[in-house]
PDB file of C-alpha atoms and ligand atoms in Angstrom:
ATOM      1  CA  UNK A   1       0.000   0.000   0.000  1.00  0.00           C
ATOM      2  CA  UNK A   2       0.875   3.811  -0.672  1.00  0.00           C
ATOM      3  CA  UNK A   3       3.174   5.397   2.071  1.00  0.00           C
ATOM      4  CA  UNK A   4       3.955   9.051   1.237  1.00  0.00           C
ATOM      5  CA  UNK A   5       2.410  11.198  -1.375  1.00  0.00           C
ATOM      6  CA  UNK A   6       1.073   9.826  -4.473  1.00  0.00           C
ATOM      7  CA  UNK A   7       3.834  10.235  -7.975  1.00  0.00           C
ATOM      8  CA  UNK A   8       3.172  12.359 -10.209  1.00  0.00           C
ATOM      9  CA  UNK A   9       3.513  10.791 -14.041  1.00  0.00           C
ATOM     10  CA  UNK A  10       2.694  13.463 -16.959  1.00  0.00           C
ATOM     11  CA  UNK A  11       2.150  11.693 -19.837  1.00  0.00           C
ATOM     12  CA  UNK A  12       2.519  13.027 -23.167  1.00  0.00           C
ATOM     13  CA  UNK A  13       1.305  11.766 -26.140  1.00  0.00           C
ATOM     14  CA  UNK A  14      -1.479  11.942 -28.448  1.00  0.00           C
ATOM     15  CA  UNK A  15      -5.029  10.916 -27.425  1.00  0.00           C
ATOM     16  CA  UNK A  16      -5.841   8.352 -30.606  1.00  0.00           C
ATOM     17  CA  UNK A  17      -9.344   7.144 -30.137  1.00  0.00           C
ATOM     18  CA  UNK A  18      -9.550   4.425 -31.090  1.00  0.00           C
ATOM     19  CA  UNK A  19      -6.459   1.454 -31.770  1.00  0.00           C
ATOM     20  CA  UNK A  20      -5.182   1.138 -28.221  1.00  0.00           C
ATOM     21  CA  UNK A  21      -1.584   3.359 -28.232  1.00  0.00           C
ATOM     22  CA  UNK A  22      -0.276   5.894 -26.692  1.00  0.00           C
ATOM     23  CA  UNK A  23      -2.432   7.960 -23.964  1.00  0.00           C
ATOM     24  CA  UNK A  24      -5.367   5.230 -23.805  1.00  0.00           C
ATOM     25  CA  UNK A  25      -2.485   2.603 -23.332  1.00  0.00           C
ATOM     26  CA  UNK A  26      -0.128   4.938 -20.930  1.00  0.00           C
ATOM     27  CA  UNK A  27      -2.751   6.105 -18.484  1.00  0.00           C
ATOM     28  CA  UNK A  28      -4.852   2.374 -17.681  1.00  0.00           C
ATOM     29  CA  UNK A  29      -1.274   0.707 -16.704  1.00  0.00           C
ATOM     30  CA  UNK A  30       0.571   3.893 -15.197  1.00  0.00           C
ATOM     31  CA  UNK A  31      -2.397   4.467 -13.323  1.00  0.00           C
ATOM     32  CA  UNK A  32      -2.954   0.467 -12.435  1.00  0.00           C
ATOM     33  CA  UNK A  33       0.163   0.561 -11.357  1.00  0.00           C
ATOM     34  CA  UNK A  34      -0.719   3.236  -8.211  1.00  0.00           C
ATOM     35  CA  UNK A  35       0.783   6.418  -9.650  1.00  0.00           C
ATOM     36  CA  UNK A  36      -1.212   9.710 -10.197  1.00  0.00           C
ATOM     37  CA  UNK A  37      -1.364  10.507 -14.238  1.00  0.00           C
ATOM     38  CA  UNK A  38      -1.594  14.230 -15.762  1.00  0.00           C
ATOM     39  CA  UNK A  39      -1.929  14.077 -19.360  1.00  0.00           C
ATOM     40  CA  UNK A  40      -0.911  16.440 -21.802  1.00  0.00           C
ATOM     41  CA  UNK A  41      -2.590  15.352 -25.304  1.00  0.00           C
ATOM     42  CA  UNK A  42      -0.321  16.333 -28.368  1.00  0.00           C
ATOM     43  CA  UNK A  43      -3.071  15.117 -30.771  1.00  0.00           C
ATOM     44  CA  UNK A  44      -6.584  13.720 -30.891  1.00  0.00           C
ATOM     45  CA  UNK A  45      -6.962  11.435 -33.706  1.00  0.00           C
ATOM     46  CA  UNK A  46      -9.887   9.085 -34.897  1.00  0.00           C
ATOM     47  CA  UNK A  47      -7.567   6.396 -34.796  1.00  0.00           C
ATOM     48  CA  UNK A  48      -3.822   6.068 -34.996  1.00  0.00           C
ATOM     49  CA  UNK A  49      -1.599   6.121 -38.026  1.00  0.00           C
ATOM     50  CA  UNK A  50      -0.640   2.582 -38.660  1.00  0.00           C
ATOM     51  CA  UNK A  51      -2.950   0.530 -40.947  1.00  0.00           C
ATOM     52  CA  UNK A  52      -5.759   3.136 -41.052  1.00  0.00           C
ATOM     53  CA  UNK A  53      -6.705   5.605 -43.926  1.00  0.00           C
ATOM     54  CA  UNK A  54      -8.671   8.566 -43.556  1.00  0.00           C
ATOM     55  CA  UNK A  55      -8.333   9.235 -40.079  1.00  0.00           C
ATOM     56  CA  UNK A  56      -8.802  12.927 -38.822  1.00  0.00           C
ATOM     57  CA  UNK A  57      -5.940  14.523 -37.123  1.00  0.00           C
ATOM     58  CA  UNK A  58      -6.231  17.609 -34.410  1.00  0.00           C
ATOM     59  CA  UNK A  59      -2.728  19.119 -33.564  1.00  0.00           C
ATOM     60  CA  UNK A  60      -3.169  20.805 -30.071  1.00  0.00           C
ATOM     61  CA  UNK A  61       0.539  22.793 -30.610  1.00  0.00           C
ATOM     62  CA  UNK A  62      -0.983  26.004 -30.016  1.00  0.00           C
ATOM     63  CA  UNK A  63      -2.449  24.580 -26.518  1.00  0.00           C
ATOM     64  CA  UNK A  64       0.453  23.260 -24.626  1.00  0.00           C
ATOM     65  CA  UNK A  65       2.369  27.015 -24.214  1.00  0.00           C
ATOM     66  CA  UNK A  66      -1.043  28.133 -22.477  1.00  0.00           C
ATOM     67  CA  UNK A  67      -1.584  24.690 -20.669  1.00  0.00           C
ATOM     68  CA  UNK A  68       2.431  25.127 -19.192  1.00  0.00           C
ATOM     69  CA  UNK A  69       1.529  28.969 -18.216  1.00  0.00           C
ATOM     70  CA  UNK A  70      -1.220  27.617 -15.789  1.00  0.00           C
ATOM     71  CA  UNK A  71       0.482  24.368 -14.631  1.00  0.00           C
ATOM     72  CA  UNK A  72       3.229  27.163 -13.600  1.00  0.00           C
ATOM     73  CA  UNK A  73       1.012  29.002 -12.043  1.00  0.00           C
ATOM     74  CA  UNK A  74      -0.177  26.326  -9.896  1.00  0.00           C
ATOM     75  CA  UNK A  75       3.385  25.953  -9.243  1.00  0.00           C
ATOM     76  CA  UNK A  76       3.046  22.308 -10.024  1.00  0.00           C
ATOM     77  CA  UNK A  77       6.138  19.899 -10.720  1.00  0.00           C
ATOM     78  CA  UNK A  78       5.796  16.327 -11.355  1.00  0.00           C
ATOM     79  CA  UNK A  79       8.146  13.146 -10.546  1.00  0.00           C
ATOM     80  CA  UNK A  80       8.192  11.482 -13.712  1.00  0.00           C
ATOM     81  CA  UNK A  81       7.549  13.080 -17.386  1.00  0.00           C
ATOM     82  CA  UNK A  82       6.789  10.560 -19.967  1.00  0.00           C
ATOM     83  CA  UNK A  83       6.804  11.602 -23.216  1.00  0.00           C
ATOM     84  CA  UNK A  84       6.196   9.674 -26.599  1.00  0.00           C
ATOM     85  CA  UNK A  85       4.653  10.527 -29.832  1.00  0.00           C
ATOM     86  CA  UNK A  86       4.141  14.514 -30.405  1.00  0.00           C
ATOM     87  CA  UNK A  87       1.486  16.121 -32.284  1.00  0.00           C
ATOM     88  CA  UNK A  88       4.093  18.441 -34.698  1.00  0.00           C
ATOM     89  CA  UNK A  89       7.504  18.948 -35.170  1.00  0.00           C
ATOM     90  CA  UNK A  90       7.377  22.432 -33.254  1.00  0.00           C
ATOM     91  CA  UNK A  91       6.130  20.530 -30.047  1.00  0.00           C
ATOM     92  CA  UNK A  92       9.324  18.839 -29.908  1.00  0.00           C
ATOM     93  CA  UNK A  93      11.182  22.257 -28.419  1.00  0.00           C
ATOM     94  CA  UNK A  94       8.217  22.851 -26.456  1.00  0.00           C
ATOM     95  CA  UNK A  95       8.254  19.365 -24.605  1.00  0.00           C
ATOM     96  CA  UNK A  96      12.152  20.342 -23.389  1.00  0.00           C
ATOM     97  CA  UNK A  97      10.605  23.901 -22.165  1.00  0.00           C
ATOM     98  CA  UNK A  98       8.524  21.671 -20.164  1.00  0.00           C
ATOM     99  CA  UNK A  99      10.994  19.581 -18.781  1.00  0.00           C
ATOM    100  CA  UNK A 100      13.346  21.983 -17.681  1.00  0.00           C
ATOM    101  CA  UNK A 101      10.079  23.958 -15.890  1.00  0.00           C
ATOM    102  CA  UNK A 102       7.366  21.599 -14.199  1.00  0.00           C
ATOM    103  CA  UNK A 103       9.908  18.522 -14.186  1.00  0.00           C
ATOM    104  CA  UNK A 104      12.992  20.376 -12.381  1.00  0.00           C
ATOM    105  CA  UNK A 105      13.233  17.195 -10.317  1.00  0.00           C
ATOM    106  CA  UNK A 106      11.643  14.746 -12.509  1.00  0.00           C
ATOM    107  CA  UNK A 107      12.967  11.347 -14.346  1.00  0.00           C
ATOM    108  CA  UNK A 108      12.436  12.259 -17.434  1.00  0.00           C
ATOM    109  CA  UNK A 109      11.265   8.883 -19.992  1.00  0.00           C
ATOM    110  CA  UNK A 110      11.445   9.325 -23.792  1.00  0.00           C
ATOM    111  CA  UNK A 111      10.485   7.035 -25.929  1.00  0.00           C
ATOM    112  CA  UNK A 112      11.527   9.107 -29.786  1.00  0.00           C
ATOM    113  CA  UNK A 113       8.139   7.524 -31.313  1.00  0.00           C
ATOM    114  CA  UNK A 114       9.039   8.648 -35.111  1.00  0.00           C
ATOM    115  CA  UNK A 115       8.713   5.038 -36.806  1.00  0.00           C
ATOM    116  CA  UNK A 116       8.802   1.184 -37.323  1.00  0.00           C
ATOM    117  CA  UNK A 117       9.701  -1.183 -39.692  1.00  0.00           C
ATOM    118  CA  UNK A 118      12.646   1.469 -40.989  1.00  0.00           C
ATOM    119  CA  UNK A 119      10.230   3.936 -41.923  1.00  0.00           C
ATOM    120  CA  UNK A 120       9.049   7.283 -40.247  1.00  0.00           C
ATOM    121  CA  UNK A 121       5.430   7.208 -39.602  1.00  0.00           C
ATOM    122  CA  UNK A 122       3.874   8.948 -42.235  1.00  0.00           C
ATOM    123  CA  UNK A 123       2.955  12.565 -40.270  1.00  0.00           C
ATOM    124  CA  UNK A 124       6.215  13.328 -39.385  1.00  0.00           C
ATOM    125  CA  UNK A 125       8.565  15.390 -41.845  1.00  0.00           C
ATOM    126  CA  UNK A 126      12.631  14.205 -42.888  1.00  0.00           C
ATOM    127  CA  UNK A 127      13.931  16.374 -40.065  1.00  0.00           C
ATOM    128  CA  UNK A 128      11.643  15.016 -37.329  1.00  0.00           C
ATOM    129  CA  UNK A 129      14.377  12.874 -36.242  1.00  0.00           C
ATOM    130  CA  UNK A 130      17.138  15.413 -36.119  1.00  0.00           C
ATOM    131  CA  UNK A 131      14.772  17.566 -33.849  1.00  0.00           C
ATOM    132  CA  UNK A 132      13.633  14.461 -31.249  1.00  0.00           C
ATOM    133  CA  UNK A 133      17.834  14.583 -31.034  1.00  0.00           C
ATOM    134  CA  UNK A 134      16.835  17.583 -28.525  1.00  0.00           C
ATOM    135  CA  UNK A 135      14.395  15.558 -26.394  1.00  0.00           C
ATOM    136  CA  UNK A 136      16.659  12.737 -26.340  1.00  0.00           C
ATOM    137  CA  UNK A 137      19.360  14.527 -24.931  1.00  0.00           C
ATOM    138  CA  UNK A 138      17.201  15.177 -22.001  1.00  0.00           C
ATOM    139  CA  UNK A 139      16.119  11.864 -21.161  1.00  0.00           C
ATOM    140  CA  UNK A 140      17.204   9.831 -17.899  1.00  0.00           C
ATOM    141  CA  UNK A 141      15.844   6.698 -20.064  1.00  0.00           C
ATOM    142  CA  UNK A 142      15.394   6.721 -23.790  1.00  0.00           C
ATOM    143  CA  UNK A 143      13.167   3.938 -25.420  1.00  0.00           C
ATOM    144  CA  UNK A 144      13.730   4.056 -28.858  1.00  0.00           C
ATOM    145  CA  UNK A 145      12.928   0.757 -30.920  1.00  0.00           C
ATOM    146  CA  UNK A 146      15.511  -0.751 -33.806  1.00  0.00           C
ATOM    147  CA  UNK A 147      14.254   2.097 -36.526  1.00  0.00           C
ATOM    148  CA  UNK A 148      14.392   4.850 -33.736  1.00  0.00           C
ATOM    149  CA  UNK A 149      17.433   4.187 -32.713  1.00  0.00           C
ATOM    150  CA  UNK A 150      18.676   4.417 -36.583  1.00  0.00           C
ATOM    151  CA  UNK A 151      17.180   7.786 -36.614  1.00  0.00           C
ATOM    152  CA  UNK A 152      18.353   9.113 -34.085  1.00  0.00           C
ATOM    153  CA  UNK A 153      21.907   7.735 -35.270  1.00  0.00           C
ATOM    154  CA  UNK A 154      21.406   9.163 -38.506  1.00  0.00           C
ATOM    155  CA  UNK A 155      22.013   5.675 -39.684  1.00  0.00           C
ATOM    156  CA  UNK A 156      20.463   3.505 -42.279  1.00  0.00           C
ATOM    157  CA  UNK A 157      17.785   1.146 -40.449  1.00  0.00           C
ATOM    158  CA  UNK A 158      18.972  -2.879 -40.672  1.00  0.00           C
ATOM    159  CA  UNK A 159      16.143  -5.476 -40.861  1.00  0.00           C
ATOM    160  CA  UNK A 160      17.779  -8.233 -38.624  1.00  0.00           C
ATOM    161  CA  UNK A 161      18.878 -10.301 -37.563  1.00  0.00           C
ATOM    162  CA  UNK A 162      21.481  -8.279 -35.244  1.00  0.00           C
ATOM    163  CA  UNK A 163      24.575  -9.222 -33.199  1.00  0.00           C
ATOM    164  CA  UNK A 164      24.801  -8.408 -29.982  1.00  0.00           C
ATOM    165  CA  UNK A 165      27.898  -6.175 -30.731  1.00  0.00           C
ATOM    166  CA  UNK A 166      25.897  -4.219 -33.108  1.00  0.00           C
ATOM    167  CA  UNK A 167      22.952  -3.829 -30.110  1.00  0.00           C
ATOM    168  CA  UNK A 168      25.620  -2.910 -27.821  1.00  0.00           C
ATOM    169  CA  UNK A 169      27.341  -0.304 -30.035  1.00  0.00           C
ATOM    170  CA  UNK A 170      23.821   1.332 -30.494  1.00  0.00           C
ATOM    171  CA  UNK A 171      23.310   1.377 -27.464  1.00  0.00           C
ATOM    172  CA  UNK A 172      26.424   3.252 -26.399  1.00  0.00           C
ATOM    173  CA  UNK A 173      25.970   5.657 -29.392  1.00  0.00           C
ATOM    174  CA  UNK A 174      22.336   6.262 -27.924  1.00  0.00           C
ATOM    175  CA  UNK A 175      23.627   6.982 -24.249  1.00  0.00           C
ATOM    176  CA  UNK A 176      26.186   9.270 -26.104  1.00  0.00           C
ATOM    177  CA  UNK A 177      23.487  11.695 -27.335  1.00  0.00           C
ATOM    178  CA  UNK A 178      22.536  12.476 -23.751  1.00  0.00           C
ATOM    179  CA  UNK A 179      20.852   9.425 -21.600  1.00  0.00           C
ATOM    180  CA  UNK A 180      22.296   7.222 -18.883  1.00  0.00           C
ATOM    181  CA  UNK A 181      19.874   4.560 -19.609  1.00  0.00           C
ATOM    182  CA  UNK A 182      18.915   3.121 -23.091  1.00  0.00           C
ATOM    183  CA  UNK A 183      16.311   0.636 -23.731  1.00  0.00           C
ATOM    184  CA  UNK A 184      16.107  -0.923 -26.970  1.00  0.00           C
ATOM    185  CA  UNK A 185      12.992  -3.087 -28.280  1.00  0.00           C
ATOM    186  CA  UNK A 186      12.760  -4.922 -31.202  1.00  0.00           C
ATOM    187  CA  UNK A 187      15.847  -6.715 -30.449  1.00  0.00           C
ATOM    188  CA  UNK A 188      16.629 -10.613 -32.338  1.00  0.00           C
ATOM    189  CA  UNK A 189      19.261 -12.772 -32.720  1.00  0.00           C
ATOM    190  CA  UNK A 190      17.455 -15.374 -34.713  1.00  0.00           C
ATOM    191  CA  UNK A 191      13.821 -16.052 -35.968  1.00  0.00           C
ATOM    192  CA  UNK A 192      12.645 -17.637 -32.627  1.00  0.00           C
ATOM    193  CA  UNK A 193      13.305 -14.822 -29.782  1.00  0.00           C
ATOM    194  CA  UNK A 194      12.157 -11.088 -29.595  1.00  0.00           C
ATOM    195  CA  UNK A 195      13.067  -8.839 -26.746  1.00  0.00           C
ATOM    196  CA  UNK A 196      14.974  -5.630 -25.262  1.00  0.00           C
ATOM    197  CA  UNK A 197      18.383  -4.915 -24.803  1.00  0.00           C
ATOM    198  CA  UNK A 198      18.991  -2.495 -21.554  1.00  0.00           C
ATOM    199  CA  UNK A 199      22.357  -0.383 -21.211  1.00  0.00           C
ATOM    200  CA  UNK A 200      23.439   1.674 -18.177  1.00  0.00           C
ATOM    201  CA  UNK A 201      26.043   4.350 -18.604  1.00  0.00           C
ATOM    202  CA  UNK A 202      26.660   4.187 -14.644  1.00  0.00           C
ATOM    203  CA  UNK A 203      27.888   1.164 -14.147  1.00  0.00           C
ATOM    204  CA  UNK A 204      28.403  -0.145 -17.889  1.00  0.00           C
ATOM    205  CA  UNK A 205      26.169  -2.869 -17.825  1.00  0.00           C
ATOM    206  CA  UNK A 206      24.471  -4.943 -21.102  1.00  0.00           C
ATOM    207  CA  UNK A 207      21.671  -6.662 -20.082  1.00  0.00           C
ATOM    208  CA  UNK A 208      18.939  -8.402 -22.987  1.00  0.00           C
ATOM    209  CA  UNK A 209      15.374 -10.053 -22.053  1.00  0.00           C
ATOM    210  CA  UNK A 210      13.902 -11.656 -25.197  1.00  0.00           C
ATOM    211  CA  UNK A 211      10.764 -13.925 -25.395  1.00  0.00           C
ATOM    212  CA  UNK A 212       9.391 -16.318 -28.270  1.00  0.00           C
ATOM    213  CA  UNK A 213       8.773 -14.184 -31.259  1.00  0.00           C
ATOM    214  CA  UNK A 214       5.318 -14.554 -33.397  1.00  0.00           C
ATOM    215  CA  UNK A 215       5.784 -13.317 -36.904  1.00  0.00           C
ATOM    216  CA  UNK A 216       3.089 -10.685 -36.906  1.00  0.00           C
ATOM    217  CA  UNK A 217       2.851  -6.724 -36.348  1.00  0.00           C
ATOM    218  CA  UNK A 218       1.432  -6.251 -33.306  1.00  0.00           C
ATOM    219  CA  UNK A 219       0.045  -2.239 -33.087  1.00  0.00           C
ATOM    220  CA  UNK A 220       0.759  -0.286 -29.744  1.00  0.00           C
ATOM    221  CA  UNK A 221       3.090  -2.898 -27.793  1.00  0.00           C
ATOM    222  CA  UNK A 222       5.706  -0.038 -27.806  1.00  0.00           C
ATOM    223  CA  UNK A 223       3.679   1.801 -25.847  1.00  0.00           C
ATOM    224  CA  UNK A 224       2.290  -0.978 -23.398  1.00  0.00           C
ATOM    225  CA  UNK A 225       6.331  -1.435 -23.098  1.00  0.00           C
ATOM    226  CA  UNK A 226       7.490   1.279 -22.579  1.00  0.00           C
ATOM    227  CA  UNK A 227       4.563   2.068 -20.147  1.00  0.00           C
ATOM    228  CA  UNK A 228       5.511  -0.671 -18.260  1.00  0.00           C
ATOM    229  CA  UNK A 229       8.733   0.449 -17.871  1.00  0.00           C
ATOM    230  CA  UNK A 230       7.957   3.486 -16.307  1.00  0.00           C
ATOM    231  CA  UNK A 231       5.393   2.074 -14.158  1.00  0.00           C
ATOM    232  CA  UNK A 232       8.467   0.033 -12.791  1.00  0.00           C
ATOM    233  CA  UNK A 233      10.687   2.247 -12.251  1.00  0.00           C
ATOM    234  CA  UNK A 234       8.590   4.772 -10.893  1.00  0.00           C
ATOM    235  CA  UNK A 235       7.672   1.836  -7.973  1.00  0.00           C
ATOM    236  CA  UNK A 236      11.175   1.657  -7.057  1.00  0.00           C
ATOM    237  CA  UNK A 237      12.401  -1.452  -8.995  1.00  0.00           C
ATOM    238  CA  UNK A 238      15.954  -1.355 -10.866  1.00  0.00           C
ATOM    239  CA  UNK A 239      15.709  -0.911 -14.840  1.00  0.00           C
ATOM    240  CA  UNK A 240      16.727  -4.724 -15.551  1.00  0.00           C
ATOM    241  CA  UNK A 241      13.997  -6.075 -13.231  1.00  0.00           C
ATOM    242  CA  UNK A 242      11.471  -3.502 -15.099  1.00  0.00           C
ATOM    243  CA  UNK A 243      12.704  -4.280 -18.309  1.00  0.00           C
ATOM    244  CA  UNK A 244      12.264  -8.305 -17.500  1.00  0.00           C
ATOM    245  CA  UNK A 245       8.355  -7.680 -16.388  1.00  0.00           C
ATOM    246  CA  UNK A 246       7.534  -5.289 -19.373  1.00  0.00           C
ATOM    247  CA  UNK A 247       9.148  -8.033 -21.769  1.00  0.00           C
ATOM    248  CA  UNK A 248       6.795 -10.582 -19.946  1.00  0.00           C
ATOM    249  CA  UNK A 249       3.909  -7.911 -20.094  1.00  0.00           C
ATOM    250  CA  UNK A 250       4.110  -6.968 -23.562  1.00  0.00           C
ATOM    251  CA  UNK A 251       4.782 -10.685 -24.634  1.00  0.00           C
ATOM    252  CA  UNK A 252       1.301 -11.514 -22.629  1.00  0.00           C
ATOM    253  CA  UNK A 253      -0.341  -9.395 -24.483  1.00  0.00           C
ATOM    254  CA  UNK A 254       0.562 -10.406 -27.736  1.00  0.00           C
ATOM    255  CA  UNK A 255       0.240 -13.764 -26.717  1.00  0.00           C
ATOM    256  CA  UNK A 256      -3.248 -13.265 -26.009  1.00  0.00           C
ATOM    257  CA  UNK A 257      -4.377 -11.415 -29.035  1.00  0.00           C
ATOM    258  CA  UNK A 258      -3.052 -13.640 -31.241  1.00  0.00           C
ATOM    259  CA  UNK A 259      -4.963 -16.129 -29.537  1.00  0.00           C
ATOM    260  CA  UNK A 260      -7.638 -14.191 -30.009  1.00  0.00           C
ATOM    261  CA  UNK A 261      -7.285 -13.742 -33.745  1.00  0.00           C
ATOM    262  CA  UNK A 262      -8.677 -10.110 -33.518  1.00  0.00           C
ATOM    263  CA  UNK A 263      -7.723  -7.310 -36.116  1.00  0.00           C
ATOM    264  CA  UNK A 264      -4.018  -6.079 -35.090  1.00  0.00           C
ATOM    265  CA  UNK A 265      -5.050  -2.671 -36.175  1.00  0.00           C
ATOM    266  CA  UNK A 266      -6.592  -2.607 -32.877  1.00  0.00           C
ATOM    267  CA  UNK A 267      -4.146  -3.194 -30.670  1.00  0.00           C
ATOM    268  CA  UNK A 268      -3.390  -5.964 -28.138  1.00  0.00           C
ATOM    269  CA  UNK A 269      -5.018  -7.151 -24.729  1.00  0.00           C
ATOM    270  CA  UNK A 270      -2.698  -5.790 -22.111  1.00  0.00           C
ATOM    271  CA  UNK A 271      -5.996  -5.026 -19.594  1.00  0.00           C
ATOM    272  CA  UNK A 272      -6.072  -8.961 -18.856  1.00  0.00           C
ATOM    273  CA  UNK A 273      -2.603  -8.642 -18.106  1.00  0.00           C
ATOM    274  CA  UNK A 274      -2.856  -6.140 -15.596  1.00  0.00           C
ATOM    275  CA  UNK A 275      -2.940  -7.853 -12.408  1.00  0.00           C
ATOM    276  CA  UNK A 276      -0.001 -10.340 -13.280  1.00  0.00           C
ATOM    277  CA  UNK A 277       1.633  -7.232 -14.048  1.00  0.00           C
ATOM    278  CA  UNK A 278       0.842  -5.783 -11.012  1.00  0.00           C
ATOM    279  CA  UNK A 279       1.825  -8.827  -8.851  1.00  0.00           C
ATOM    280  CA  UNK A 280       5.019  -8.797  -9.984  1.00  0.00           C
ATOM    281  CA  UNK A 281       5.772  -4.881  -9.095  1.00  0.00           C
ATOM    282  CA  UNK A 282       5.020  -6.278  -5.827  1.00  0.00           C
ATOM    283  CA  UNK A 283       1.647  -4.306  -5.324  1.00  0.00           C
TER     284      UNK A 283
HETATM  285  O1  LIG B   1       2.162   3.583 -30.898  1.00  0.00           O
HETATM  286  C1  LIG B   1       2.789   4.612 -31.530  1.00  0.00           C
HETATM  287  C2  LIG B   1       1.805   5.579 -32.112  1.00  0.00           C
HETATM  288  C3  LIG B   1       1.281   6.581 -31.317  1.00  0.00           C
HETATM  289  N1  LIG B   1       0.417   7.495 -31.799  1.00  0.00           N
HETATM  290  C4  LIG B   1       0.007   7.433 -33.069  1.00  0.00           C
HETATM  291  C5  LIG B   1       0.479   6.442 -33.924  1.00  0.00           C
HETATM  292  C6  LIG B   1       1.393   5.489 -33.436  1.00  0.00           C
HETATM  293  C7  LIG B   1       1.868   4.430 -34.307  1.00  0.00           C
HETATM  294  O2  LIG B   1       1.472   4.232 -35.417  1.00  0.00           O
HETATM  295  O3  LIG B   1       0.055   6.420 -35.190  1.00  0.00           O
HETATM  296  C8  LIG B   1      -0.956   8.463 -33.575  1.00  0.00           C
END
């Protein structure tokens, strides 16, 4: 049970209706998970971006200046900032003015949601990536998957299999742009295993959880991932123990949506998984 004031989480991401990602996915665990959850919505879409066509798309930019002013005003600053994908290229300078003034104090998560498969999803402009650069120099964890990580490398994207000194050097390259911690998804060896690799500037540690692989897209899992992560860490546990139980959360989930044979568009069944998940953050 809760001793001491509740943590404060703001999430930031877009609000997509409908498809299970980002805000609908960050706040249900986060918030499972005992910590308090202010949202700051960089979007509201119909539906994400990924296998949909003609969904509508509300850029709430010109809100989040006004939004800070009053948070300010409030003199509010929160423990955590968790920040994934943003609603314009513009918001990406005003997400570090946010940092550095309601999260003086605060770990700061980013997870540089630009992409998958080697390609940037297809809202963002070429330069998005040199821009999220910015925000990922102010991370305390960045949680980029494989094509993020290229990005943000300014390298070209490789399909896979990987070595594990190729996940290692990115990793180090990452944590060069600004991060002590790195956490990479979408890491495999071979055709049977899928996981994360985890790399910690301060004590120089390697660290890779990977679970069967099923040879499907599954929408939104980097979200429930990285969402897990943060739910973790923000309960006290070390990043290798949080990056073992969001491997074994996000795995669930697939696990039991393939099962399912629903429509991937619509995202996986992490809710079922939620009091496993919660077990084993010891609440
Ligand atoms: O899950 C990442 C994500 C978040 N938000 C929107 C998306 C996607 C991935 O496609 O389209 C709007």
């Amino acid at each position: 049970m809760a001793n001491g004031p509740q943590k404060r989480v703001l999430a930031i991401h877009d609000i997509s209706c409908v498809g299970k990602c980002s805000l609908t996915v960050a706040l249900p665990i986060i918030s499972a998970a005992g910590l308090e959850v202010p949202s700051l919505p960089t979007a509201v879409l119909s539906t994400h971006t990924g296998g949909f066509t003609g969904f509508t798309y509300r850029d709430l930019t010109e809100d989040m200046i006004p939004i800070l002013e009053h948070w300010k005003s409030l003199g509010l600053q929160f423990d955590a900032i968790y920040t994934g994908f943003l609603g314009s290229f513009e918001q990406i300078d005003i997400v570090c003015k946010i940092i550095d003034e309601v999260g003086k104090n605060a770990k700061v998560f980013v997870d540089p949601v630009m992409g998958d498969a080697g390609k940037l999803y297809s809202v963002f402009p070429d330069n998005f990536p040199e821009g999220m650069k910015r925000l990922a120099h102010k991370a305390d964890v960045l949680l980029p998957n494989m094509s993020e990580a290229a990005f943000l490398l300014g390298e070209e994207y490789r399909p896979g299999p990987y070595t594990e000194e190729y996940i290692e050097s990115l990793l180090k390259r990452l944590s060069g742009l600004g991060p002590r911690k790195v956490v990479l998804t979408g890491v495999f060896f071979d055709d049977k295993k899928l996981g994360a690799a985890c790399y910690d500037a301060d004590t120089g540690k390697v660290s890779f959880t990977m679970a069967e692989k099923i040879p499907e897209y599954f929408h939104g899992t980097g979200d429930v991932f990285s969402s897990a992560i943060v739910s973790a860490v923000m309960n006290g546990l070390p990043l290798d123990r949080a990056v073992e139980i969001a491997v074994d959360f996000t795995h669930g989930s697939i696990m039991r949506t393939y099962r399912a044979g629903t429509d991937l568009r619509y995202g996986v069944n992490f809710e079922e998984g939620i009091p496993r998940f919660l077990k084993q953050l010891g609440l």
